[in-house]
Coordinates of C-alpha atoms and ligand atoms in Angstrom, one line a residue:
M278 CA 10.0 -4.4 36.7
L279 CA 7.8 -6.7 34.6
Y280 CA 10.5 -7.6 32.3
L281 CA 13.1 -8.5 35.0
D282 CA 10.6 -10.4 36.8
A283 CA 9.8 -12.5 34.0
A284 CA 13.4 -12.9 33.0
R285 CA 14.1 -14.3 36.6
C286 CA 11.2 -16.7 36.1
L287 CA 9.1 -15.1 38.8
E288 CA 5.4 -15.1 38.7
T289 CA 3.8 -12.0 36.9
P290 CA 0.2 -11.0 36.4
R291 CA 0.9 -11.1 32.6
P292 CA 3.9 -11.6 30.6
P293 CA 6.0 -8.6 29.4
I294 CA 6.1 -7.7 25.8
W295 CA 8.4 -6.0 23.6
I296 CA 9.1 -7.1 19.8
M297 CA 12.1 -7.3 17.7
R298 CA 12.8 -4.7 15.5
Q299 CA 10.2 -2.6 17.2
A300 CA 11.9 0.5 15.9
G301 CA 12.4 0.7 12.0
R302 CA 10.8 1.3 8.7
Y303 CA 7.1 0.3 9.2
M304 CA 6.9 3.5 11.5
P305 CA 6.2 6.9 9.8
V306 CA 8.1 8.8 12.4
Y307 CA 10.9 6.6 11.6
L308 CA 11.0 6.8 7.8
A309 CA 10.6 10.9 8.4
L310 CA 13.9 10.8 10.4
R311 CA 15.4 8.4 7.6
D312 CA 14.5 11.2 5.0
R313 CA 17.0 13.4 6.5
Y314 CA 20.1 10.9 7.8
G315 CA 21.3 7.7 6.6
F316 CA 20.8 4.5 8.9
M317 CA 24.4 4.4 10.0
E318 CA 24.5 8.2 10.7
M319 CA 21.5 7.9 12.9
I320 CA 23.4 4.7 14.6
H321 CA 26.5 6.8 15.1
N322 CA 24.7 9.6 16.6
P323 CA 23.8 9.0 20.5
E324 CA 21.0 11.8 20.3
L325 CA 19.4 10.3 17.1
A326 CA 19.8 6.7 18.3
A327 CA 18.1 7.8 21.6
T328 CA 15.3 9.4 19.6
V329 CA 14.6 6.3 17.5
T330 CA 14.8 4.0 20.5
M331 CA 12.2 5.9 22.0
Q332 CA 9.7 6.0 19.1
P333 CA 8.1 2.7 19.7
I334 CA 8.1 3.3 23.4
D335 CA 6.0 6.6 22.8
A336 CA 3.8 4.9 20.2
F337 CA 2.9 1.5 21.7
G338 CA 4.0 1.4 25.3
P339 CA 5.9 -2.1 25.5
D340 CA 7.6 -3.2 28.5
A341 CA 11.1 -2.9 27.1
A342 CA 13.1 -0.7 24.9
I343 CA 15.8 -2.0 22.8
L344 CA 19.0 0.0 21.8
F345 CA 18.8 1.5 18.2
S346 CA 21.7 -0.1 16.8
D347 CA 22.8 -3.0 14.5
I348 CA 25.0 -6.1 15.4
L349 CA 27.6 -5.1 12.4
V350 CA 28.9 -2.0 14.3
V351 CA 31.4 -4.7 15.8
A352 CA 32.7 -5.6 12.3
E353 CA 32.8 -1.9 11.5
A354 CA 34.8 -1.0 14.7
L355 CA 37.2 -4.0 13.8
G356 CA 38.1 -2.2 10.6
Q357 CA 35.5 -3.4 7.9
T358 CA 33.7 -0.6 6.0
L359 CA 29.9 -1.1 6.6
T360 CA 27.2 0.4 4.1
F361 CA 23.6 -0.8 3.6
V362 CA 22.5 -1.2 0.1
E363 CA 18.8 -0.7 -0.7
K364 CA 17.3 -4.0 -1.5
K365 CA 20.3 -5.8 -0.8
G366 CA 21.2 -5.3 3.0
P367 CA 24.7 -4.8 4.6
V368 CA 27.9 -4.8 2.8
L369 CA 31.2 -5.1 4.5
M370 CA 34.2 -4.4 2.6
P371 CA 36.8 -6.0 2.4
S372 CA 35.2 -9.5 3.3
L373 CA 37.7 -11.4 5.2
L374 CA 39.6 -14.3 3.4
S375 CA 41.6 -17.2 4.9
T376 CA 44.8 -15.6 3.6
T377 CA 44.3 -12.3 5.4
G378 CA 42.4 -13.6 8.7
T379 CA 42.9 -10.9 11.4
S380 CA 45.9 -9.4 10.0
V381 CA 43.6 -6.8 8.6
L382 CA 41.6 -6.3 11.8
R383 CA 42.3 -3.8 14.6
D384 CA 43.2 -4.7 18.1
P385 CA 40.3 -5.2 20.5
E386 CA 41.0 -2.1 22.6
D387 CA 41.1 0.0 19.4
A388 CA 37.9 -1.4 18.3
L389 CA 36.2 -1.1 21.6
S390 CA 37.2 2.7 21.7
R391 CA 35.6 3.4 18.6
L392 CA 32.1 1.9 20.0
A393 CA 32.1 4.8 22.4
Y394 CA 28.9 6.5 20.8
V395 CA 26.9 3.1 22.2
P396 CA 27.0 3.9 25.9
Q397 CA 26.6 7.5 25.3
A398 CA 23.3 6.6 23.5
I399 CA 22.2 4.4 26.4
R400 CA 22.8 7.1 28.9
L401 CA 20.6 9.5 27.0
I402 CA 17.9 6.6 26.7
R403 CA 18.1 6.0 30.3
E404 CA 17.2 9.9 31.1
R405 CA 14.1 9.5 29.0
L406 CA 12.7 5.9 29.6
P407 CA 9.5 5.6 31.9
R408 CA 10.6 4.1 35.0
E409 CA 8.7 0.9 34.5
T410 CA 10.5 0.2 31.2
A411 CA 13.5 -2.0 30.8
L412 CA 16.2 -1.2 28.3
I413 CA 17.8 -3.8 26.6
G414 CA 21.4 -3.6 25.3
F415 CA 22.7 -6.2 22.5
S416 CA 25.2 -7.6 20.4
G417 CA 25.5 -10.2 17.7
A418 CA 26.7 -13.4 18.9
P419 CA 30.4 -14.0 17.6
F420 CA 29.7 -16.7 15.0
T421 CA 26.9 -14.5 13.2
V422 CA 29.0 -11.4 13.3
A423 CA 32.1 -13.5 12.1
C424 CA 29.8 -15.0 9.0
Y425 CA 28.8 -11.4 7.9
M426 CA 32.6 -10.6 8.1
M427 CA 33.5 -13.5 6.1
E428 CA 30.6 -13.3 3.4
G429 CA 30.9 -9.7 3.2
G430 CA 27.3 -9.4 3.8
S431 CA 24.1 -11.7 4.0
S432 CA 24.4 -15.1 2.7
P433 CA 21.8 -17.8 2.2
D434 CA 24.0 -20.7 2.9
L435 CA 27.1 -19.4 4.4
K436 CA 29.0 -20.9 1.8
A437 CA 32.5 -18.8 2.3
T438 CA 32.2 -19.1 6.0
K439 CA 31.8 -23.0 5.8
Q440 CA 34.5 -23.4 3.3
M441 CA 36.8 -21.4 5.8
M442 CA 35.7 -23.6 8.9
V443 CA 37.0 -26.8 7.0
T444 CA 39.8 -25.6 5.1
N445 CA 41.4 -23.1 7.3
P446 CA 39.8 -23.7 10.9
D447 CA 42.4 -22.0 12.9
T448 CA 42.2 -18.6 11.0
F449 CA 38.4 -18.9 11.6
R450 CA 38.8 -19.5 15.4
Q451 CA 41.4 -16.4 15.5
I452 CA 38.6 -14.4 14.0
I453 CA 35.9 -15.6 16.1
E454 CA 38.2 -15.2 19.2
R455 CA 38.7 -11.6 18.1
V456 CA 34.9 -10.7 17.8
T457 CA 34.4 -12.7 21.3
V458 CA 37.1 -10.6 23.2
V459 CA 35.5 -7.2 21.7
T460 CA 31.8 -8.3 22.2
I461 CA 32.7 -8.9 26.0
G462 CA 34.0 -5.5 26.3
Y463 CA 31.3 -3.9 24.4
L464 CA 28.6 -5.6 26.4
K465 CA 30.4 -4.6 29.7
S466 CA 30.4 -0.9 28.3
Q467 CA 26.6 -1.3 27.8
V468 CA 26.1 -2.5 31.3
D469 CA 28.3 0.2 32.8
A470 CA 26.0 2.8 31.0
G471 CA 23.0 1.4 32.5
V472 CA 21.2 -1.1 30.5
H473 CA 18.9 -3.4 32.5
A474 CA 19.3 -6.5 30.1
L475 CA 21.3 -8.0 27.3
Q476 CA 20.5 -10.0 24.3
L477 CA 22.7 -11.9 22.0
F478 CA 21.5 -12.4 18.5
D479 CA 22.8 -15.3 16.7
T480 CA 20.8 -15.5 13.6
W481 CA 22.7 -17.7 11.5
A482 CA 23.8 -20.4 14.0
G483 CA 20.7 -22.7 13.2
L484 CA 22.4 -23.1 10.0
L485 CA 25.3 -25.2 11.6
S486 CA 25.5 -29.0 12.2
W487 CA 25.0 -30.4 15.7
E488 CA 28.5 -30.9 16.0
D489 CA 29.7 -27.7 14.4
F490 CA 27.4 -26.0 16.9
Q491 CA 29.4 -27.5 19.7
I492 CA 32.6 -26.2 18.1
W493 CA 31.6 -22.9 17.0
I494 CA 28.9 -21.5 19.3
L495 CA 29.3 -23.1 22.5
P496 CA 32.6 -22.1 24.0
F497 CA 32.3 -18.8 22.7
V498 CA 28.8 -17.9 23.7
S499 CA 29.5 -19.5 27.2
R500 CA 32.5 -17.5 27.8
I501 CA 30.4 -14.3 27.1
I502 CA 27.6 -15.4 29.4
A503 CA 30.0 -16.3 32.2
E504 CA 31.9 -13.1 31.9
L505 CA 28.7 -11.0 32.1
K506 CA 27.2 -13.2 34.8
T507 CA 30.1 -12.2 37.3
Y508 CA 30.3 -8.5 36.0
G509 CA 28.8 -5.4 38.0
P510 CA 25.0 -5.5 38.4
K511 CA 24.4 -8.8 36.9
V512 CA 21.8 -8.0 34.1
P513 CA 20.0 -11.2 32.6
M514 CA 21.0 -12.4 29.3
T515 CA 18.9 -13.6 26.1
Y516 CA 20.4 -15.9 23.5
F517 CA 18.4 -15.8 20.4
C518 CA 19.0 -17.9 17.5
K519 CA 16.8 -19.0 14.5
G520 CA 16.6 -22.8 14.9
M521 CA 16.1 -22.7 18.6
G522 CA 13.7 -25.7 18.5
G523 CA 16.4 -27.9 17.4
F524 CA 19.5 -26.6 19.3
Y525 CA 18.0 -25.8 22.7
P526 CA 19.6 -28.8 24.4
L527 CA 22.9 -27.3 23.6
A528 CA 21.8 -23.7 24.4
L529 CA 20.6 -24.7 27.8
D530 CA 24.3 -25.6 28.5
M531 CA 25.2 -22.3 27.8
A532 CA 23.4 -21.1 30.7
P533 CA 21.6 -18.0 29.5
D534 CA 18.8 -16.5 31.4
V535 CA 16.4 -16.4 28.7
L536 CA 16.2 -18.5 25.6
G537 CA 14.8 -16.5 22.6
C538 CA 12.7 -18.7 20.5
D539 CA 12.1 -18.4 16.9
W540 CA 8.5 -18.8 15.6
Q541 CA 9.0 -22.5 14.6
S542 CA 10.0 -23.6 18.0
D543 CA 7.9 -25.6 20.4
I544 CA 8.1 -22.8 23.1
V545 CA 6.1 -24.6 25.6
G546 CA 8.0 -27.8 25.1
I547 CA 11.1 -26.1 25.4
K548 CA 9.9 -24.5 28.7
K549 CA 8.8 -27.8 30.1
N550 CA 12.0 -29.6 29.4
M551 CA 14.0 -27.4 30.9
G552 CA 13.3 -29.1 34.4
I553 CA 14.6 -27.2 37.4
R554 CA 16.9 -24.8 35.5
P555 CA 15.4 -21.3 36.1
I556 CA 15.7 -20.1 32.4
A557 CA 12.7 -18.2 31.0
V558 CA 11.6 -18.3 27.2
Q559 CA 10.8 -15.5 24.8
G560 CA 8.9 -15.2 21.9
N561 CA 7.6 -16.6 19.6
L562 CA 4.4 -15.5 17.8
D563 CA 4.9 -15.8 13.9
P564 CA 5.6 -12.4 12.7
M565 CA 3.3 -13.1 9.7
L566 CA 0.3 -12.8 12.1
L567 CA 0.7 -9.3 11.9
Y568 CA -0.9 -9.4 8.4
A569 CA -3.8 -11.4 10.0
P570 CA -7.3 -9.8 10.7
L571 CA -7.2 -8.6 14.2
A572 CA -9.5 -10.9 15.6
V573 CA -7.0 -13.5 14.6
L574 CA -4.0 -11.9 15.9
R575 CA -5.5 -11.4 19.3
E576 CA -6.8 -15.1 19.6
R577 CA -3.3 -16.3 18.6
A578 CA -1.7 -14.0 21.0
N579 CA -3.8 -14.8 23.9
R580 CA -3.4 -18.5 23.2
L581 CA 0.3 -18.4 23.2
I582 CA -0.1 -16.3 26.6
A583 CA -2.4 -19.1 28.0
S584 CA -0.2 -21.9 27.0
L585 CA 2.7 -20.5 28.9
R586 CA 0.8 -19.3 32.2
P587 CA 1.5 -22.5 34.1
Y588 CA 5.5 -21.9 33.8
P589 CA 6.8 -18.7 35.3
G590 CA 9.3 -16.9 32.8
H591 CA 7.7 -15.9 29.7
I592 CA 8.6 -12.7 27.8
F593 CA 6.3 -12.2 24.9
N594 CA 7.6 -11.3 21.6
L595 CA 7.4 -12.3 17.9
G596 CA 9.5 -15.1 16.8
H597 CA 11.8 -13.1 14.7
G598 CA 11.6 -9.1 13.6
I599 CA 8.6 -6.9 12.2
L600 CA 9.0 -6.4 8.5
P601 CA 9.0 -2.9 6.9
D602 CA 5.4 -2.9 5.2
M603 CA 3.8 -4.1 8.5
N604 CA 0.8 -1.9 10.1
P605 CA 1.6 -0.2 13.1
A606 CA -1.8 -0.3 14.2
H607 CA -1.7 -4.0 14.2
V608 CA 1.5 -3.5 16.4
K609 CA -0.5 -1.5 18.9
V610 CA -3.3 -4.1 19.1
L611 CA -0.7 -7.0 19.8
V612 CA 0.9 -4.7 22.7
D613 CA -2.6 -3.9 24.0
T614 CA -3.7 -7.5 23.8
V615 CA -0.8 -8.6 25.9
K616 CA -1.1 -5.6 28.2
A617 CA -4.8 -6.5 28.8
W618 CA -4.3 -10.2 29.8
K619 CA -6.2 -11.3 32.9
Ligands
CP3_964 O1 15.2 -4.3 17.0 C1 15.3 -3.2 17.2 O2 14.4 -2.4 16.9 C2 16.7 -2.8 17.6 C3 17.7 -2.4 16.3 C4 18.2 -3.6 15.5 C5 18.4 -3.5 14.2 N1 19.1 -4.4 13.8 C6 18.1 -2.1 13.4 C7 18.1 -2.3 11.8 C8 18.7 -4.7 15.9 C9 18.6 -5.4 17.2 C10 19.4 -5.4 14.8 C11 20.0 -6.8 14.8 C12 20.6 -7.3 13.6 N2 20.9 -6.7 12.5 C13 20.4 -8.7 13.4 C14 20.2 -9.6 14.2 C15 18.6 -10.0 14.3 C16 17.9 -10.5 13.4 O3 17.1 -9.9 12.5 O4 18.1 -11.9 13.1 C17 21.2 -9.0 11.8 C18 21.2 -10.0 11.4 C19 21.4 -7.5 11.4 C20 22.0 -7.1 10.1 C21 21.2 -6.3 9.4 N3 20.8 -4.9 9.7 C22 20.5 -6.8 8.1 C23 20.7 -7.9 7.4 C24 19.9 -5.5 7.6 C25 19.3 -5.4 6.4 C26 17.7 -6.2 6.2 C27 16.8 -4.9 6.4 O5 16.0 -5.2 7.1 O6 16.9 -3.9 5.8 C28 20.0 -4.5 8.5 C29 19.4 -3.0 8.5 C30 18.5 -2.8 9.9 N4 18.9 -3.0 11.2 C31 17.5 -1.9 9.9 C32 17.0 -1.5 11.1 C33 16.1 -0.6 11.5 C34 16.8 -1.2 8.4 C35 17.8 -0.1 8.2 C36 17.1 1.2 7.4 O7 17.3 1.1 6.1 O8 16.6 2.2 7.9

């Protein structure tokens, strides 16, 4: 499988491509389903989740599918109520306070049993996926999930979380611990169901200081990666955070198989500075290039591929997700451009 070869830093005739948020609102077939079902309803229903996962595979033929779900299902399984509000994003209730800490959360075992719809969806997807297409499972990394649980939704500056980190670090640690334990079991259940690879989304890690990254990211993510490395049919693990350009020396120490690079990072420099470590890179075209004239999109994609050809282990992707108003025809051109590389 091309995706797995690149994730293992083997030489490949071209980089594999998949795209973050490749399923979603920019696709008319997704919107047609969304008219009939709520977002969470589709995620909770294995049949619908499998259908949505396959939509971009059928439309564009990328080298990997990503499970249709959300990183916040773990917060929901732990006992918070999760809703998505139009133009606002996710809302988690009640948001956690230092006074409540983990006392309002469910035990890890109980939380895990509530996520059983995910491995069910994975089994359906594996039956439908072309043989050459990899299936990527995922979860949020504990810090990012804990941020949403603390803030009760999205936050530009993580104020509530950062206040808790300094005023009541023990309680915050308990929350991250709880999320870590559930995440490990959740990812193992995805491996058992048949994913070929895993990705940890740590969207907000880049807002931390260098010191706090070492306190709140490194130990927990290292533990998840180490546990999954020795579990069953070892699958490659990607670690993605916004701000990888600054934090990659620390991220390398967590020993992921692939570093997911956002569009601002120097992906070639990161790959070169890895030395002998066999870690692949993923990324990192600026998502805004999907708005560019097609000739520009093709030229930039080809330039990115060329710059990484000397270093085996590149998985082509955008540096962050596709936006809802992007043109599916441009996504098709991007996938075709990468697949036509010679
Ligand atoms: O990439 C894929 O196609 C797989 C599915 C996937 C979704 N969310 C679907 C989704 C994945 C991997 C995620 C991860 C996720 N979810 C992250 C980490 C990745 C990143 O973007 O940095 C985060 C932070 C979330 C939380 C989340 N989910 C937010 C903040 C929002 C609202 C913003 C928005 O785009 O509406 C979501 C909603 C969401 N997740 C949608 C989809 C398809 C839109 C739901 C809809 O209204 O139909």
